[in-house]
mmCIF file of C-alpha atoms in Angstrom:
data_model
loop_
_atom_site.group_PDB
_atom_site.id
_atom_site.type_symbol
_atom_site.label_atom_id
_atom_site.label_comp_id
_atom_site.label_asym_id
_atom_site.label_seq_id
_atom_site.Cartn_x
_atom_site.Cartn_y
_atom_site.Cartn_z
ATOM 1 C CA MET A 297 154.736 192.429 160.212
ATOM 2 C CA LYS A 298 151.206 192.700 160.656
ATOM 3 C CA ALA A 299 148.729 191.696 157.247
ATOM 4 C CA VAL A 300 145.277 192.284 156.945
ATOM 5 C CA ILE A 301 143.326 190.345 153.888
ATOM 6 C CA VAL A 302 139.678 192.016 153.023
ATOM 7 C CA ALA A 303 137.994 188.890 151.325
ATOM 8 C CA HIS A 304 133.828 190.131 149.048
ATOM 9 C CA GLY A 305 132.499 188.443 152.161
ATOM 10 C CA ASP A 306 130.034 190.661 154.647
ATOM 11 C CA THR A 307 132.453 193.517 157.104
ATOM 12 C CA ALA A 308 131.235 195.341 160.144
ATOM 13 C CA ALA A 309 131.898 198.931 160.353
ATOM 14 C CA SER A 310 134.229 197.922 163.596
ATOM 15 C CA ASP A 311 136.607 195.924 160.970
ATOM 16 C CA ARG A 312 138.188 198.692 159.438
ATOM 17 C CA VAL A 313 140.209 200.193 162.830
ATOM 18 C CA ALA A 314 142.058 196.439 162.064
ATOM 19 C CA ALA A 315 142.479 197.135 158.406
ATOM 20 C CA ALA A 316 143.415 200.672 159.160
ATOM 21 C CA GLY A 317 146.321 199.905 161.339
ATOM 22 C CA ALA A 318 148.338 196.880 159.317
ATOM 23 C CA ASP A 319 151.297 197.394 157.995
ATOM 24 C CA LEU A 320 150.184 195.294 154.543
ATOM 25 C CA VAL A 321 146.634 195.525 153.207
ATOM 26 C CA ILE A 322 145.641 192.989 150.316
ATOM 27 C CA ALA A 323 142.364 192.711 148.597
ATOM 28 C CA ALA A 324 141.488 189.374 147.747
ATOM 29 C CA ASP A 325 139.389 190.448 144.578
ATOM 30 C CA GLY A 326 135.878 192.359 145.205
ATOM 31 C CA GLY A 327 137.662 192.847 149.086
ATOM 32 C CA ALA A 328 138.778 195.943 147.152
ATOM 33 C CA LEU A 329 135.079 197.360 147.377
ATOM 34 C CA ALA A 330 134.661 197.419 151.245
ATOM 35 C CA LEU A 331 138.404 199.020 151.767
ATOM 36 C CA GLU A 332 136.946 201.480 148.847
ATOM 37 C CA ARG A 333 133.808 202.257 151.428
ATOM 38 C CA TRP A 334 136.293 202.671 154.071
ATOM 39 C CA GLY A 335 138.802 204.915 152.354
ATOM 40 C CA ILE A 336 141.591 202.852 152.654
ATOM 41 C CA LEU A 337 143.928 201.811 149.492
ATOM 42 C CA PRO A 338 145.411 198.432 149.257
ATOM 43 C CA HIS A 339 148.710 197.455 149.046
ATOM 44 C CA VAL A 340 148.090 194.311 147.306
ATOM 45 C CA ALA A 341 145.347 193.346 144.558
ATOM 46 C CA VAL A 342 144.950 189.114 144.566
ATOM 47 C CA GLY A 343 142.886 187.394 142.389
ATOM 48 C CA ASP A 344 141.068 186.848 139.087
ATOM 49 C CA PHE A 345 139.077 189.841 139.741
ATOM 50 C CA ASP A 346 135.653 188.700 138.413
ATOM 51 C CA SER A 347 133.928 190.422 141.330
ATOM 52 C CA LEU A 348 135.881 193.414 141.223
ATOM 53 C CA GLY A 349 135.709 193.697 137.505
ATOM 54 C CA GLU A 350 138.025 195.217 134.939
ATOM 55 C CA GLU A 351 137.475 199.137 135.623
ATOM 56 C CA GLY A 352 137.713 198.477 139.254
ATOM 57 C CA LEU A 353 141.011 197.086 138.817
ATOM 58 C CA GLN A 354 142.451 199.752 136.385
ATOM 59 C CA LEU A 355 141.282 202.159 139.156
ATOM 60 C CA LEU A 356 143.430 200.733 142.043
ATOM 61 C CA ALA A 357 146.788 200.255 139.465
ATOM 62 C CA ALA A 358 146.403 203.951 138.441
ATOM 63 C CA ARG A 359 146.558 204.777 142.147
ATOM 64 C CA GLY A 360 149.315 202.812 142.857
ATOM 65 C CA THR A 361 147.824 199.439 144.077
ATOM 66 C CA THR A 362 150.189 196.343 142.690
ATOM 67 C CA ILE A 363 147.924 194.042 141.067
ATOM 68 C CA VAL A 364 148.857 189.982 141.342
ATOM 69 C CA ARG A 365 146.581 188.694 139.011
ATOM 70 C CA HIS A 366 145.314 185.142 138.481
ATOM 71 C CA GLU A 367 143.324 183.379 135.928
ATOM 72 C CA ALA A 368 140.104 182.392 136.449
ATOM 73 C CA ALA A 369 140.613 178.172 135.986
ATOM 74 C CA LYS A 370 142.795 178.097 139.143
ATOM 75 C CA ASP A 371 143.100 175.397 142.307
ATOM 76 C CA ALA A 372 143.051 177.923 145.263
ATOM 77 C CA SER A 373 140.291 180.691 146.142
ATOM 78 C CA ASP A 374 141.270 184.560 145.912
ATOM 79 C CA LEU A 375 141.484 184.479 149.545
ATOM 80 C CA GLU A 376 143.786 181.349 149.569
ATOM 81 C CA LEU A 377 146.099 183.005 147.166
ATOM 82 C CA ALA A 378 146.208 186.116 148.926
ATOM 83 C CA LEU A 379 146.802 184.562 152.238
ATOM 84 C CA ASP A 380 150.047 183.172 150.251
ATOM 85 C CA HIS A 381 150.708 186.060 149.326
ATOM 86 C CA ALA A 382 151.149 187.576 152.582
ATOM 87 C CA LEU A 383 152.731 185.033 153.884
ATOM 88 C CA ALA A 384 155.440 185.032 151.135
ATOM 89 C CA SER A 385 155.808 188.735 151.967
ATOM 90 C CA GLY A 386 156.996 188.232 154.968
ATOM 91 C CA ALA A 387 153.819 188.378 157.349
ATOM 92 C CA THR A 388 154.437 187.127 160.994
ATOM 93 C CA GLU A 389 150.238 188.184 161.838
ATOM 94 C CA VAL A 390 147.537 187.542 159.238
ATOM 95 C CA LEU A 391 144.298 189.119 160.026
ATOM 96 C CA LEU A 392 141.281 187.903 157.775
ATOM 97 C CA LEU A 393 137.957 190.137 156.987
ATOM 98 C CA GLY A 394 135.182 189.899 155.257
ATOM 99 C CA ILE A 395 135.660 186.071 155.084
ATOM 100 C CA PHE A 396 132.214 185.245 156.091
ATOM 101 C CA GLY A 397 128.872 186.132 154.967
ATOM 102 C CA GLY A 398 128.169 187.350 151.034
ATOM 103 C CA ALA A 399 125.651 185.284 148.710
ATOM 104 C CA ARG A 400 128.044 181.801 148.429
ATOM 105 C CA LEU A 401 128.027 179.774 151.735
ATOM 106 C CA ASP A 402 130.070 177.364 149.898
ATOM 107 C CA HIS A 403 132.826 180.428 149.789
ATOM 108 C CA ALA A 404 132.081 181.169 153.196
ATOM 109 C CA LEU A 405 132.590 177.185 154.496
ATOM 110 C CA ALA A 406 136.112 176.893 152.257
ATOM 111 C CA ASN A 407 137.364 180.250 153.728
ATOM 112 C CA ALA A 408 136.681 179.211 157.329
ATOM 113 C CA MET A 409 138.403 175.575 156.660
ATOM 114 C CA LEU A 410 141.765 177.528 155.479
ATOM 115 C CA LEU A 411 142.249 178.290 158.984
ATOM 116 C CA ALA A 412 142.559 175.260 159.702
ATOM 117 C CA ASP A 413 145.086 173.918 157.334
ATOM 118 C CA PRO A 414 147.879 172.855 158.927
ATOM 119 C CA ARG A 415 150.612 174.822 156.836
ATOM 120 C CA PHE A 416 149.507 177.783 158.521
ATOM 121 C CA ARG A 417 150.254 175.764 161.982
ATOM 122 C CA GLY A 418 152.173 178.314 163.811
ATOM 123 C CA ARG A 419 151.533 181.270 161.424
ATOM 124 C CA ASN A 420 149.201 183.246 163.813
ATOM 125 C CA VAL A 421 146.615 183.281 161.199
ATOM 126 C CA ARG A 422 142.834 184.068 162.233
ATOM 127 C CA ALA A 423 140.021 185.858 160.871
ATOM 128 C CA VAL A 424 137.645 188.251 162.573
ATOM 129 C CA HIS A 425 133.411 189.645 162.178
ATOM 130 C CA ALA A 426 132.799 192.293 164.043
ATOM 131 C CA SER A 427 132.875 190.673 167.575
ATOM 132 C CA THR A 428 133.581 187.291 166.415
ATOM 133 C CA GLY A 429 137.078 185.769 166.193
ATOM 134 C CA ILE A 430 138.233 182.072 164.485
ATOM 135 C CA ARG A 431 141.656 180.550 164.141
ATOM 136 C CA GLY A 432 142.912 177.155 164.033
ATOM 137 C CA LEU A 433 144.243 174.654 166.636
ATOM 138 C CA PHE A 434 146.739 172.178 166.297
ATOM 139 C CA SER A 435 148.332 169.260 167.521
ATOM 140 C CA GLY A 436 150.033 170.216 171.183
ATOM 141 C CA GLU A 437 149.361 173.297 171.014
ATOM 142 C CA ARG A 438 147.325 175.603 173.657
ATOM 143 C CA ALA A 439 145.343 178.837 173.085
ATOM 144 C CA ASP A 440 144.460 181.869 174.851
ATOM 145 C CA LEU A 441 140.687 182.714 175.276
ATOM 146 C CA ASP A 442 140.939 186.658 175.124
ATOM 147 C CA GLY A 443 136.907 186.938 175.404
ATOM 148 C CA PRO A 444 135.464 188.482 178.743
ATOM 149 C CA VAL A 445 133.402 186.561 181.110
ATOM 150 C CA GLY A 446 130.409 185.570 179.199
ATOM 151 C CA SER A 447 131.540 185.312 176.189
ATOM 152 C CA THR A 448 131.040 182.017 173.946
ATOM 153 C CA VAL A 449 133.092 179.385 172.710
ATOM 154 C CA THR A 450 132.892 176.573 170.199
ATOM 155 C CA LEU A 451 135.272 174.397 169.450
ATOM 156 C CA LEU A 452 134.703 172.354 166.167
ATOM 157 C CA PRO A 453 136.993 169.538 165.115
ATOM 158 C CA VAL A 454 137.959 169.008 161.590
ATOM 159 C CA HIS A 455 139.507 166.751 159.590
ATOM 160 C CA ALA A 456 138.686 164.103 162.365
ATOM 161 C CA ASP A 457 138.507 163.558 165.601
ATOM 162 C CA ALA A 458 140.153 165.960 168.441
ATOM 163 C CA VAL A 459 141.706 163.760 170.983
ATOM 164 C CA GLY A 460 142.536 164.970 174.621
ATOM 165 C CA VAL A 461 140.796 168.329 174.380
ATOM 166 C CA ARG A 462 141.163 169.988 177.845
ATOM 167 C CA THR A 463 139.889 173.375 179.198
ATOM 168 C CA SER A 464 140.218 176.258 181.684
ATOM 169 C CA GLY A 465 137.852 179.020 182.288
ATOM 170 C CA LEU A 466 134.927 177.229 180.941
ATOM 171 C CA ARG A 467 131.110 176.482 182.235
ATOM 172 C CA PHE A 468 131.698 172.982 180.615
ATOM 173 C CA PRO A 469 135.331 171.991 181.440
ATOM 174 C CA LEU A 470 136.924 169.160 178.944
ATOM 175 C CA ALA A 471 139.609 167.275 180.477
ATOM 176 C CA GLY A 472 141.544 165.384 177.940
ATOM 177 C CA GLU A 473 138.710 164.549 176.103
ATOM 178 C CA THR A 474 137.578 163.692 172.576
ATOM 179 C CA LEU A 475 135.217 165.779 170.146
ATOM 180 C CA ARG A 476 134.115 164.020 167.181
ATOM 181 C CA PHE A 477 134.115 165.008 163.993
ATOM 182 C CA GLY A 478 131.227 165.933 162.629
ATOM 183 C CA ARG A 479 129.068 166.244 166.152
ATOM 184 C CA SER A 480 128.334 169.280 167.926
ATOM 185 C CA ARG A 481 129.713 168.546 171.483
ATOM 186 C CA GLY A 482 131.965 171.824 171.290
ATOM 187 C CA LEU A 483 129.130 174.430 170.555
ATOM 188 C CA SER A 484 128.484 177.151 172.477
ATOM 189 C CA ASN A 485 130.557 176.681 175.215
ATOM 190 C CA VAL A 486 130.841 180.177 177.737
ATOM 191 C CA VAL A 487 133.953 181.745 179.141
ATOM 192 C CA SER A 488 133.022 181.547 183.292
ATOM 193 C CA SER A 489 136.383 182.928 184.136
ATOM 194 C CA GLN A 490 139.827 184.176 183.285
ATOM 195 C CA PRO A 491 142.134 183.018 182.399
ATOM 196 C CA ALA A 492 141.018 180.600 179.883
ATOM 197 C CA TRP A 493 142.191 178.609 177.621
ATOM 198 C CA VAL A 494 141.971 175.194 175.483
ATOM 199 C CA SER A 495 144.585 172.753 174.926
ATOM 200 C CA LEU A 496 144.806 169.758 171.917
ATOM 201 C CA GLU A 497 146.763 166.969 172.202
ATOM 202 C CA ASP A 498 146.039 165.541 168.665
ATOM 203 C CA GLY A 499 144.019 166.722 165.843
ATOM 204 C CA SER A 500 142.781 169.825 164.730
ATOM 205 C CA LEU A 501 140.328 172.327 166.353
ATOM 206 C CA LEU A 502 138.224 175.825 164.547
ATOM 207 C CA VAL A 503 138.178 177.702 168.065
ATOM 208 C CA ILE A 504 135.283 180.605 167.811
ATOM 209 C CA GLU A 505 134.733 183.044 170.091
ATOM 210 C CA ILE A 506 131.978 185.375 170.106
ATOM 211 C CA ARG A 507 132.720 188.086 172.516
ATOM 212 C CA GLU A 508 128.712 189.574 173.222
ATOM 213 C CA GLY A 509 128.288 185.739 174.991
ATOM 214 C CA GLY A 510 125.160 183.386 174.286
ATOM 215 C CA SER A 511 123.937 180.106 174.280
#
């Protein structure tokens, strides 16, 4: 089952296609506003609804959306709660939209870091904004890179150093090397041929693909 979660960040017009084709559409609080612009009624809305507001919440409920309300004083973001709800509902694939941009840099960073949470290993969780995609890669895993030749690929270690990083099909190859946490060596590689992939012996990476290419 494919679930799409829309958060209250920036969205692109092309993101609507992904949301429209999902088996389960979840609004993380103010993400309901983007869905409203797209003419899509979420199956579920999750959060404390400080962004959506009471009137918007009641309108969703009246139209049949299931409301999962949390107190404002909570230990997880609305996006994280929505992600937990999607996985608990049986989702085998989760696509996050609207997790970047917006007025809160702290929220955008926290949203991206969710993808590197080890508890989501093997759960097929990724995020998309227009032509940019991001996902987590964990110890012992390999990820195929889907973008065409010229696409930009950034590999960012999280939590600690990423050890034994290998790549194929990239302009600047890595052959079992270590990417140091907090350093920028993995920034802005480029797909030079297909098939292209990245693998990791130990640690975790955020794998960011930008399909337009760039430097």
